[in-house]
PDB file of C-alpha atoms and ligand atoms in Angstrom:
ATOM      1  CA  MET A   1      43.972  -5.616  14.380  1.00 93.00           C
ATOM      2  CA  THR A   2      40.727  -5.937  12.494  1.00 97.00           C
ATOM      3  CA  ASN A   3      39.063  -2.515  12.254  1.00 98.00           C
ATOM      4  CA  ILE A   4      35.267  -2.942  11.693  1.00 98.00           C
ATOM      5  CA  LEU A   5      32.558  -0.618  10.447  1.00 98.00           C
ATOM      6  CA  LEU A   6      29.284  -1.838  11.979  1.00 98.00           C
ATOM      7  CA  VAL A   7      26.255  -1.090   9.777  1.00 98.00           C
ATOM      8  CA  GLY A   8      22.884  -1.263  11.715  1.00 98.00           C
ATOM      9  CA  ALA A   9      24.853  -0.368  14.913  1.00 98.00           C
ATOM     10  CA  ALA A  10      21.840   0.941  16.740  1.00 98.00           C
ATOM     11  CA  GLY A  11      19.759  -2.174  16.236  1.00 97.00           C
ATOM     12  CA  ARG A  12      19.388  -5.352  18.383  1.00 95.00           C
ATOM     13  CA  MET A  13      22.270  -7.191  16.668  1.00 96.00           C
ATOM     14  CA  GLY A  14      24.385  -3.996  16.515  1.00 97.00           C
ATOM     15  CA  THR A  15      24.054  -3.577  20.258  1.00 97.00           C
ATOM     16  CA  VAL A  16      24.946  -7.220  20.920  1.00 97.00           C
ATOM     17  CA  ILE A  17      28.109  -6.989  18.683  1.00 98.00           C
ATOM     18  CA  ALA A  18      29.188  -3.771  20.347  1.00 97.00           C
ATOM     19  CA  GLY A  19      29.197  -5.651  23.656  1.00 97.00           C
ATOM     20  CA  LEU A  20      30.959  -8.719  22.284  1.00 97.00           C
ATOM     21  CA  ALA A  21      33.650  -6.570  20.607  1.00 97.00           C
ATOM     22  CA  LYS A  22      34.635  -5.041  23.948  1.00 96.00           C
ATOM     23  CA  GLU A  23      35.668  -8.440  25.200  1.00 96.00           C
ATOM     24  CA  ARG A  24      38.132  -9.121  22.255  1.00 96.00           C
ATOM     25  CA  ASP A  25      41.575  -7.803  21.646  1.00 95.00           C
ATOM     26  CA  ASP A  26      41.918  -9.000  18.024  1.00 96.00           C
ATOM     27  CA  LEU A  27      39.373  -6.505  16.635  1.00 97.00           C
ATOM     28  CA  LYS A  28      37.901  -3.028  17.212  1.00 97.00           C
ATOM     29  CA  ILE A  29      34.721  -1.437  16.082  1.00 98.00           C
ATOM     30  CA  LEU A  30      35.943   1.905  14.682  1.00 97.00           C
ATOM     31  CA  ALA A  31      32.469   3.313  13.946  1.00 98.00           C
ATOM     32  CA  GLY A  32      28.921   2.503  13.145  1.00 98.00           C
ATOM     33  CA  ILE A  33      26.441   3.470  10.525  1.00 98.00           C
ATOM     34  CA  ASP A  34      22.657   3.757  11.242  1.00 98.00           C
ATOM     35  CA  VAL A  35      19.634   5.755  10.253  1.00 98.00           C
ATOM     36  CA  THR A  36      18.619   6.000  13.910  1.00 96.00           C
ATOM     37  CA  GLU A  37      20.455   7.049  17.120  1.00 93.00           C
ATOM     38  CA  PRO A  38      21.585   4.256  19.406  1.00 92.00           C
ATOM     39  CA  LYS A  39      19.558   4.011  22.677  1.00 91.00           C
ATOM     40  CA  GLU A  40      22.782   3.600  24.706  1.00 89.00           C
ATOM     41  CA  ALA A  41      26.448   4.652  24.353  1.00 91.00           C
ATOM     42  CA  LEU A  42      28.155   1.909  22.296  1.00 95.00           C
ATOM     43  CA  GLY A  43      31.806   3.107  22.759  1.00 94.00           C
ATOM     44  CA  PHE A  44      32.230   4.258  19.148  1.00 97.00           C
ATOM     45  CA  PRO A  45      30.662   6.988  17.017  1.00 97.00           C
ATOM     46  CA  VAL A  46      27.504   6.087  14.951  1.00 97.00           C
ATOM     47  CA  TYR A  47      27.122   8.125  11.698  1.00 97.00           C
ATOM     48  CA  THR A  48      24.233   8.327   9.219  1.00 97.00           C
ATOM     49  CA  ASP A  49      26.652   8.494   6.195  1.00 97.00           C
ATOM     50  CA  TYR A  50      30.064   7.361   5.146  1.00 97.00           C
ATOM     51  CA  ALA A  51      31.735  10.785   4.670  1.00 96.00           C
ATOM     52  CA  HIS A  52      34.132  10.666   7.685  1.00 96.00           C
ATOM     53  CA  ASP A  53      37.983  10.674   7.623  1.00 94.00           C
ATOM     54  CA  GLU A  54      38.302   8.007  10.373  1.00 92.00           C
ATOM     55  CA  LEU A  55      36.518   5.533   8.140  1.00 97.00           C
ATOM     56  CA  ASN A  56      39.705   5.447   5.962  1.00 96.00           C
ATOM     57  CA  ASP A  57      41.113   2.976   8.599  1.00 97.00           C
ATOM     58  CA  VAL A  58      38.248   0.542   8.329  1.00 98.00           C
ATOM     59  CA  ASN A  59      39.323  -2.806   6.855  1.00 96.00           C
ATOM     60  CA  VAL A  60      35.988  -4.749   6.936  1.00 98.00           C
ATOM     61  CA  ILE A  61      32.324  -3.982   7.063  1.00 98.00           C
ATOM     62  CA  VAL A  62      29.865  -6.063   9.226  1.00 98.00           C
ATOM     63  CA  ASP A  63      26.241  -5.370   8.226  1.00 98.00           C
ATOM     64  CA  PHE A  64      23.282  -6.365  10.415  1.00 98.00           C
ATOM     65  CA  SER A  65      20.761  -3.822   9.242  1.00 98.00           C
ATOM     66  CA  ASN A  66      18.254  -3.875   6.325  1.00 96.00           C
ATOM     67  CA  PRO A  67      18.392  -4.520   2.560  1.00 97.00           C
ATOM     68  CA  LYS A  68      17.843  -0.772   2.136  1.00 97.00           C
ATOM     69  CA  ALA A  69      21.449  -0.258   3.387  1.00 98.00           C
ATOM     70  CA  LEU A  70      22.910  -2.479   0.685  1.00 98.00           C
ATOM     71  CA  ASP A  71      23.792   0.186  -1.937  1.00 98.00           C
ATOM     72  CA  GLY A  72      25.700   2.358   0.569  1.00 98.00           C
ATOM     73  CA  VAL A  73      27.474  -0.679   1.992  1.00 98.00           C
ATOM     74  CA  LEU A  74      28.622  -2.028  -1.370  1.00 98.00           C
ATOM     75  CA  THR A  75      29.567   1.477  -2.690  1.00 98.00           C
ATOM     76  CA  PHE A  76      31.832   2.139   0.265  1.00 98.00           C
ATOM     77  CA  ALA A  77      33.355  -1.335   0.290  1.00 98.00           C
ATOM     78  CA  MET A  78      34.090  -1.375  -3.454  1.00 98.00           C
ATOM     79  CA  ASP A  79      35.490   2.144  -3.252  1.00 97.00           C
ATOM     80  CA  LYS A  80      37.900   1.200  -0.393  1.00 97.00           C
ATOM     81  CA  LYS A  81      38.444  -2.412  -1.776  1.00 97.00           C
ATOM     82  CA  ILE A  82      37.617  -3.886   1.520  1.00 97.00           C
ATOM     83  CA  PRO A  83      35.585  -7.088   2.315  1.00 98.00           C
ATOM     84  CA  VAL A  84      32.076  -6.998   3.509  1.00 98.00           C
ATOM     85  CA  ILE A  85      30.086  -9.380   5.713  1.00 98.00           C
ATOM     86  CA  LEU A  86      26.337  -9.193   4.867  1.00 98.00           C
ATOM     87  CA  CYS A  87      24.183 -10.686   7.637  1.00 97.00           C
ATOM     88  CA  SER A  88      20.965  -8.741   6.867  1.00 96.00           C
ATOM     89  CA  THR A  89      18.148 -10.942   5.493  1.00 91.00           C
ATOM     90  CA  GLY A  90      15.224 -10.380   3.091  1.00 91.00           C
ATOM     91  CA  TYR A  91      17.283  -9.381  -0.011  1.00 95.00           C
ATOM     92  CA  SER A  92      15.286  -9.304  -3.255  1.00 96.00           C
ATOM     93  CA  GLU A  93      16.476 -11.111  -6.354  1.00 96.00           C
ATOM     94  CA  ALA A  94      17.673  -7.738  -7.749  1.00 98.00           C
ATOM     95  CA  GLU A  95      19.629  -7.095  -4.572  1.00 98.00           C
ATOM     96  CA  GLN A  96      21.161 -10.587  -4.612  1.00 97.00           C
ATOM     97  CA  ALA A  97      22.278  -9.935  -8.219  1.00 98.00           C
ATOM     98  CA  LYS A  98      23.992  -6.742  -6.990  1.00 98.00           C
ATOM     99  CA  ILE A  99      25.740  -8.707  -4.231  1.00 98.00           C
ATOM    100  CA  HIS A 100      27.068 -11.269  -6.668  1.00 98.00           C
ATOM    101  CA  GLU A 101      28.243  -8.435  -8.996  1.00 98.00           C
ATOM    102  CA  ALA A 102      30.141  -6.735  -6.141  1.00 98.00           C
ATOM    103  CA  ALA A 103      31.824 -10.135  -5.353  1.00 98.00           C
ATOM    104  CA  LYS A 104      33.619  -9.887  -8.668  1.00 98.00           C
ATOM    105  CA  GLU A 105      35.634  -6.946  -7.141  1.00 98.00           C
ATOM    106  CA  ILE A 106      35.702  -7.656  -3.395  1.00 98.00           C
ATOM    107  CA  PRO A 107      35.339 -10.513  -0.959  1.00 98.00           C
ATOM    108  CA  VAL A 108      31.647 -10.768   0.058  1.00 98.00           C
ATOM    109  CA  PHE A 109      30.751 -13.051   3.051  1.00 97.00           C
ATOM    110  CA  PHE A 110      27.072 -13.799   3.091  1.00 96.00           C
ATOM    111  CA  SER A 111      25.112 -16.021   5.483  1.00 93.00           C
ATOM    112  CA  ALA A 112      21.530 -15.635   6.565  1.00 89.00           C
ATOM    113  CA  ASN A 113      22.582 -17.357   9.771  1.00 91.00           C
ATOM    114  CA  MET A 114      25.954 -16.860  11.390  1.00 95.00           C
ATOM    115  CA  SER A 115      25.621 -19.552  14.064  1.00 95.00           C
ATOM    116  CA  ILE A 116      27.759 -22.707  13.894  1.00 90.00           C
ATOM    117  CA  GLY A 117      24.767 -24.820  15.105  1.00 94.00           C
ATOM    118  CA  VAL A 118      22.470 -23.733  12.341  1.00 95.00           C
ATOM    119  CA  ASN A 119      25.126 -24.305   9.665  1.00 93.00           C
ATOM    120  CA  LEU A 120      25.672 -27.756  11.134  1.00 93.00           C
ATOM    121  CA  ILE A 121      21.934 -28.685  11.046  1.00 96.00           C
ATOM    122  CA  ALA A 122      21.853 -27.454   7.351  1.00 96.00           C
ATOM    123  CA  ALA A 123      24.499 -30.060   6.490  1.00 94.00           C
ATOM    124  CA  LEU A 124      22.591 -32.745   8.548  1.00 97.00           C
ATOM    125  CA  ALA A 125      19.323 -31.890   6.903  1.00 98.00           C
ATOM    126  CA  LYS A 126      20.896 -32.179   3.432  1.00 97.00           C
ATOM    127  CA  LYS A 127      22.266 -35.582   4.387  1.00 97.00           C
ATOM    128  CA  ALA A 128      18.842 -36.689   5.706  1.00 98.00           C
ATOM    129  CA  ALA A 129      17.133 -35.541   2.538  1.00 98.00           C
ATOM    130  CA  GLU A 130      19.541 -37.697   0.451  1.00 98.00           C
ATOM    131  CA  VAL A 131      18.416 -40.689   2.444  1.00 98.00           C
ATOM    132  CA  LEU A 132      14.672 -39.958   2.976  1.00 98.00           C
ATOM    133  CA  TYR A 133      13.365 -38.122  -0.053  1.00 98.00           C
ATOM    134  CA  PRO A 134      10.950 -38.807  -1.861  1.00 97.00           C
ATOM    135  CA  GLY A 135       9.290 -41.143   0.730  1.00 97.00           C
ATOM    136  CA  PHE A 136       9.242 -38.478   3.396  1.00 98.00           C
ATOM    137  CA  ASN A 137       7.730 -35.011   3.108  1.00 98.00           C
ATOM    138  CA  ILE A 138       9.975 -32.189   4.087  1.00 98.00           C
ATOM    139  CA  GLU A 139       8.567 -29.198   6.078  1.00 98.00           C
ATOM    140  CA  ILE A 140      10.363 -26.458   7.924  1.00 98.00           C
ATOM    141  CA  VAL A 141       8.797 -24.587  10.857  1.00 98.00           C
ATOM    142  CA  GLU A 142      10.489 -21.349  12.098  1.00 98.00           C
ATOM    143  CA  ALA A 143       9.559 -19.033  15.010  1.00 98.00           C
ATOM    144  CA  HIS A 144      10.910 -15.551  15.752  1.00 97.00           C
ATOM    145  CA  HIS A 145      10.128 -12.550  17.871  1.00 96.00           C
ATOM    146  CA  ASN A 146       7.250 -10.199  16.973  1.00 98.00           C
ATOM    147  CA  GLN A 147       9.518  -7.353  15.702  1.00 96.00           C
ATOM    148  CA  LYS A 148      11.011  -9.411  12.759  1.00 94.00           C
ATOM    149  CA  LEU A 149      10.313  -7.748   9.443  1.00 92.00           C
ATOM    150  CA  ASP A 150      10.693 -10.602   6.969  1.00 93.00           C
ATOM    151  CA  ALA A 151       8.957 -13.960   6.675  1.00 96.00           C
ATOM    152  CA  PRO A 152       9.859 -16.715   6.174  1.00 97.00           C
ATOM    153  CA  SER A 153      13.076 -16.250   7.990  1.00 96.00           C
ATOM    154  CA  GLY A 154      16.288 -15.998   5.804  1.00 93.00           C
ATOM    155  CA  THR A 155      17.509 -19.065   7.761  1.00 94.00           C
ATOM    156  CA  ALA A 156      14.506 -21.184   6.819  1.00 97.00           C
ATOM    157  CA  VAL A 157      15.040 -20.269   3.097  1.00 96.00           C
ATOM    158  CA  MET A 158      18.735 -21.101   3.539  1.00 94.00           C
ATOM    159  CA  LEU A 159      17.864 -24.459   5.051  1.00 97.00           C
ATOM    160  CA  ALA A 160      15.446 -25.246   2.167  1.00 98.00           C
ATOM    161  CA  ASP A 161      18.108 -24.214  -0.383  1.00 96.00           C
ATOM    162  CA  ARG A 162      20.685 -26.434   1.220  1.00 96.00           C
ATOM    163  CA  ILE A 163      18.265 -29.406   1.276  1.00 98.00           C
ATOM    164  CA  LYS A 164      17.366 -28.774  -2.357  1.00 98.00           C
ATOM    165  CA  GLU A 165      20.972 -29.306  -3.309  1.00 97.00           C
ATOM    166  CA  ALA A 166      20.424 -33.009  -2.600  1.00 97.00           C
ATOM    167  CA  LEU A 167      17.057 -33.224  -4.428  1.00 98.00           C
ATOM    168  CA  PRO A 168      15.853 -33.190  -8.077  1.00 98.00           C
ATOM    169  CA  ASP A 169      15.422 -29.771  -9.768  1.00 98.00           C
ATOM    170  CA  ASP A 170      11.689 -29.862  -9.715  1.00 98.00           C
ATOM    171  CA  VAL A 171      11.452 -29.508  -5.893  1.00 98.00           C
ATOM    172  CA  GLU A 172       9.800 -26.172  -5.015  1.00 97.00           C
ATOM    173  CA  THR A 173       9.617 -24.158  -1.770  1.00 97.00           C
ATOM    174  CA  VAL A 174       6.106 -23.377  -0.719  1.00 97.00           C
ATOM    175  CA  THR A 175       5.500 -20.676   1.938  1.00 97.00           C
ATOM    176  CA  ASP A 176       1.723 -20.186   1.603  1.00 95.00           C
ATOM    177  CA  ARG A 177      -0.776 -22.934   1.126  1.00 94.00           C
ATOM    178  CA  SER A 178      -3.946 -20.847   1.685  1.00 94.00           C
ATOM    179  CA  ALA A 179      -4.828 -20.637  -2.079  1.00 92.00           C
ATOM    180  CA  ILE A 180      -4.047 -24.321  -2.757  1.00 90.00           C
ATOM    181  CA  ARG A 181      -6.863 -26.871  -2.714  1.00 94.00           C
ATOM    182  CA  ALA A 182      -4.885 -30.032  -3.441  1.00 95.00           C
ATOM    183  CA  ALA A 183      -3.076 -32.895  -1.649  1.00 96.00           C
ATOM    184  CA  ARG A 184       0.535 -32.208  -0.855  1.00 97.00           C
ATOM    185  CA  PRO A 185       2.786 -33.300  -3.766  1.00 96.00           C
ATOM    186  CA  GLU A 186       6.092 -35.033  -3.007  1.00 96.00           C
ATOM    187  CA  ASN A 187       8.226 -32.369  -4.764  1.00 98.00           C
ATOM    188  CA  GLN A 188       7.742 -29.613  -2.181  1.00 98.00           C
ATOM    189  CA  ILE A 189       9.552 -28.183   0.822  1.00 98.00           C
ATOM    190  CA  GLY A 190       6.988 -26.322   2.934  1.00 98.00           C
ATOM    191  CA  ILE A 191       7.969 -23.444   5.230  1.00 98.00           C
ATOM    192  CA  ALA A 192       5.671 -22.202   7.997  1.00 98.00           C
ATOM    193  CA  SER A 193       6.441 -18.995  10.097  1.00 98.00           C
ATOM    194  CA  VAL A 194       5.397 -18.276  13.615  1.00 98.00           C
ATOM    195  CA  ARG A 195       5.891 -14.680  15.001  1.00 98.00           C
ATOM    196  CA  GLY A 196       5.511 -13.751  18.685  1.00 98.00           C
ATOM    197  CA  GLY A 197       7.050 -12.410  21.892  1.00 98.00           C
ATOM    198  CA  SER A 198      10.828 -12.369  22.182  1.00 97.00           C
ATOM    199  CA  ILE A 199      11.672 -15.731  20.548  1.00 97.00           C
ATOM    200  CA  VAL A 200      15.268 -15.363  19.341  1.00 94.00           C
ATOM    201  CA  GLY A 201      15.083 -18.048  16.664  1.00 95.00           C
ATOM    202  CA  GLU A 202      13.639 -21.558  16.382  1.00 97.00           C
ATOM    203  CA  HIS A 203      14.098 -23.784  13.302  1.00 98.00           C
ATOM    204  CA  GLU A 204      12.710 -27.373  12.947  1.00 98.00           C
ATOM    205  CA  ILE A 205      12.981 -29.510   9.850  1.00 98.00           C
ATOM    206  CA  LEU A 206      10.452 -32.320   9.716  1.00 98.00           C
ATOM    207  CA  PHE A 207      10.882 -35.367   7.566  1.00 98.00           C
ATOM    208  CA  ALA A 208       7.346 -36.838   7.781  1.00 98.00           C
ATOM    209  CA  GLY A 209       7.139 -40.378   6.405  1.00 98.00           C
ATOM    210  CA  PRO A 210       4.731 -43.229   6.644  1.00 97.00           C
ATOM    211  CA  ASP A 211       4.388 -44.010  10.326  1.00 97.00           C
ATOM    212  CA  GLU A 212       7.504 -42.117  11.351  1.00 98.00           C
ATOM    213  CA  VAL A 213       8.774 -38.541  11.590  1.00 98.00           C
ATOM    214  CA  VAL A 214      12.410 -37.454  11.819  1.00 98.00           C
ATOM    215  CA  LYS A 215      13.006 -33.952  13.304  1.00 98.00           C
ATOM    216  CA  ILE A 216      16.184 -31.899  13.177  1.00 98.00           C
ATOM    217  CA  SER A 217      16.031 -28.711  15.246  1.00 98.00           C
ATOM    218  CA  HIS A 218      18.005 -25.693  16.448  1.00 98.00           C
ATOM    219  CA  SER A 219      17.121 -23.189  19.159  1.00 98.00           C
ATOM    220  CA  ALA A 220      18.928 -19.871  19.545  1.00 95.00           C
ATOM    221  CA  TYR A 221      18.900 -18.725  23.164  1.00 95.00           C
ATOM    222  CA  SER A 222      20.825 -15.470  22.620  1.00 95.00           C
ATOM    223  CA  ARG A 223      21.808 -13.173  19.722  1.00 94.00           C
ATOM    224  CA  LYS A 224      25.439 -13.696  20.794  1.00 96.00           C
ATOM    225  CA  ILE A 225      25.738 -16.790  18.586  1.00 95.00           C
ATOM    226  CA  PHE A 226      25.179 -14.670  15.476  1.00 95.00           C
ATOM    227  CA  GLY A 227      27.410 -11.858  16.748  1.00 97.00           C
ATOM    228  CA  ASN A 228      30.348 -14.170  17.551  1.00 95.00           C
ATOM    229  CA  GLY A 229      29.979 -15.821  14.108  1.00 95.00           C
ATOM    230  CA  ALA A 230      30.117 -12.393  12.350  1.00 97.00           C
ATOM    231  CA  LEU A 231      33.074 -11.211  14.358  1.00 97.00           C
ATOM    232  CA  ASN A 232      34.995 -14.393  13.746  1.00 96.00           C
ATOM    233  CA  ALA A 233      34.237 -14.045   9.965  1.00 96.00           C
ATOM    234  CA  ALA A 234      35.519 -10.445  10.077  1.00 97.00           C
ATOM    235  CA  VAL A 235      38.853 -11.562  11.643  1.00 97.00           C
ATOM    236  CA  TRP A 236      39.126 -14.571   9.216  1.00 95.00           C
ATOM    237  CA  LEU A 237      38.615 -12.324   6.192  1.00 95.00           C
ATOM    238  CA  THR A 238      41.122  -9.688   7.163  1.00 95.00           C
ATOM    239  CA  LYS A 239      43.882 -11.834   8.767  1.00 91.00           C
ATOM    240  CA  LYS A 240      45.122 -12.764   5.289  1.00 87.00           C
ATOM    241  CA  PRO A 241      44.120 -11.249   1.923  1.00 88.00           C
ATOM    242  CA  HIS A 242      41.183 -13.054   0.309  1.00 93.00           C
ATOM    243  CA  ALA A 243      40.465 -13.021  -3.413  1.00 97.00           C
ATOM    244  CA  PRO A 244      37.182 -11.357  -4.631  1.00 97.00           C
ATOM    245  CA  GLY A 245      34.277 -13.791  -4.550  1.00 98.00           C
ATOM    246  CA  MET A 246      31.374 -15.091  -2.412  1.00 98.00           C
ATOM    247  CA  TYR A 247      32.224 -16.664   0.943  1.00 97.00           C
ATOM    248  CA  SER A 248      30.015 -18.389   3.419  1.00 94.00           C
ATOM    249  CA  MET A 249      30.064 -20.107   6.848  1.00 91.00           C
ATOM    250  CA  ASP A 250      30.999 -23.285   5.034  1.00 87.00           C
ATOM    251  CA  ASP A 251      34.397 -21.641   4.121  1.00 91.00           C
ATOM    252  CA  LEU A 252      34.911 -20.349   7.696  1.00 87.00           C
ATOM    253  CA  LEU A 253      34.179 -23.733   9.329  1.00 80.00           C
TER     254      LEU A 253
HETATM  255  N1  NAD B   1      22.675 -13.550   9.550  1.00 58.67           N
HETATM  256  C1  NAD B   1      22.326 -13.764  10.845  1.00 58.67           C
HETATM  257  O1  NAD B   1      22.883 -14.674  11.557  1.00 58.67           O
HETATM  258  C2  NAD B   1      21.295 -12.871  11.485  1.00 58.67           C
HETATM  259  C3  NAD B   1      20.956 -13.059  12.850  1.00 58.67           C
HETATM  260  C4  NAD B   1      20.095 -12.129  13.392  1.00 58.67           C
HETATM  261  C5  NAD B   1      19.491 -11.187  12.582  1.00 58.67           C
HETATM  262  N2  NAD B   1      19.823 -11.098  11.209  1.00 58.67           N
HETATM  263  C6  NAD B   1      19.338 -10.008  10.406  1.00 58.67           C
HETATM  264  O2  NAD B   1      20.040  -8.791  10.653  1.00 58.67           O
HETATM  265  C7  NAD B   1      19.156  -7.746  10.419  1.00 58.67           C
HETATM  266  C8  NAD B   1      19.095  -6.864  11.681  1.00 58.67           C
HETATM  267  O3  NAD B   1      18.479  -7.575  12.666  1.00 58.67           O
HETATM  268  P1  NAD B   1      18.182  -6.850  14.116  1.00 58.67           P
HETATM  269  O4  NAD B   1      17.363  -7.806  14.916  1.00 58.67           O
HETATM  270  O5  NAD B   1      19.376  -6.292  14.647  1.00 58.67           O
HETATM  271  O6  NAD B   1      17.169  -5.742  13.588  1.00 58.67           O
HETATM  272  P2  NAD B   1      16.883  -4.321  14.171  1.00 58.67           P
HETATM  273  O7  NAD B   1      15.692  -3.840  13.506  1.00 58.67           O
HETATM  274  O8  NAD B   1      16.895  -4.308  15.694  1.00 58.67           O
HETATM  275  O9  NAD B   1      18.175  -3.388  13.714  1.00 58.67           O
HETATM  276  C9  NAD B   1      18.345  -2.971  12.419  1.00 58.67           C
HETATM  277  C10 NAD B   1      19.093  -1.637  12.451  1.00 58.67           C
HETATM  278  O10 NAD B   1      19.389  -1.335  11.135  1.00 58.67           O
HETATM  279  C11 NAD B   1      19.141   0.071  10.952  1.00 58.67           C
HETATM  280  N3  NAD B   1      18.886   0.440   9.551  1.00 58.67           N
HETATM  281  C12 NAD B   1      17.727   0.273   8.858  1.00 58.67           C
HETATM  282  N4  NAD B   1      17.917   0.750   7.608  1.00 58.67           N
HETATM  283  C13 NAD B   1      19.153   1.119   7.549  1.00 58.67           C
HETATM  284  C14 NAD B   1      19.931   1.798   6.505  1.00 58.67           C
HETATM  285  N5  NAD B   1      19.380   2.055   5.266  1.00 58.67           N
HETATM  286  N6  NAD B   1      21.235   2.109   6.750  1.00 58.67           N
HETATM  287  C15 NAD B   1      21.730   1.932   7.964  1.00 58.67           C
HETATM  288  N7  NAD B   1      21.099   1.302   9.021  1.00 58.67           N
HETATM  289  C16 NAD B   1      19.745   0.972   8.731  1.00 58.67           C
HETATM  290  C17 NAD B   1      17.887   0.285  11.830  1.00 58.67           C
HETATM  291  O11 NAD B   1      17.817   1.686  12.161  1.00 58.67           O
HETATM  292  C18 NAD B   1      18.235  -0.539  13.063  1.00 58.67           C
HETATM  293  O12 NAD B   1      18.983   0.200  14.026  1.00 58.67           O
HETATM  294  C19 NAD B   1      17.851  -8.322  10.004  1.00 58.67           C
HETATM  295  O13 NAD B   1      17.756  -8.325   8.597  1.00 58.67           O
HETATM  296  C20 NAD B   1      17.867  -9.643  10.556  1.00 58.67           C
HETATM  297  O14 NAD B   1      16.952 -10.546   9.885  1.00 58.67           O
HETATM  298  C21 NAD B   1      20.752 -11.897  10.661  1.00 58.67           C
END
């Protein structure tokens, strides 16, 4: 049995995961951590700190919260020598360095998007870039609900990073053209962000060439796709021991 500590338990994703976990018999959410009270009963206690005896039985952490939770999550995971699945987005470079440092001691699974579909389009977009760059300009358009804190989305950045693996080192990601008065150079990947309503997550990668445009897109209709991905990763990481290091959806798939 996989015993999960859910960080960000009172949030949108936390609530979805609490519901998904009830339908599974291979895992259990032992407790949650959050800085606010859940709006509804989740079926497990939600604490504001890690000083509780029952957390000794936790064998993996799933985090859908905020980069501010990172220090607490990593301290607890390294102290207990348990793996952690980081699904929050918007980590600074300094926070990313902390994550890689922790991965020297514990398994750290990180993906800005836990859905199988998004990870598939990342691979397709990388392949398309190999074929179409530099003749086609690459632009990513993402749309999310009006409560999302970070822009561009972590998924859009992840898609740009995957595409860049196929391109020369001088290709840059551009998220704001408002101060630029110049024609678009070839060696850019542009990202544009839309925020509104209750949009769960839309990502479209455009390869705009002379007289034709190739589009690869993904639409999320429910947060369950991220929750199921995270729970599957939790079971995968705990079913057999994994060496310390960084893991991603590529390893799981
Ligand atoms: N990787 C993925 O597939 C994926 C998918 C969806 C959302 N996300 C990311 O997951 C995060 C949460 O998304 P959400 O829509 O549930 O947001 P949300 O705002 O609804 O929930 C976040 C929760 O984290 C809590 N929180 C904030 N700071 C905290 C701290 N220091 N310690 C503990 N808890 C804290 C908040 O109180 C809130 O309950 C965001 O970063 C979002 O971008 C990732």
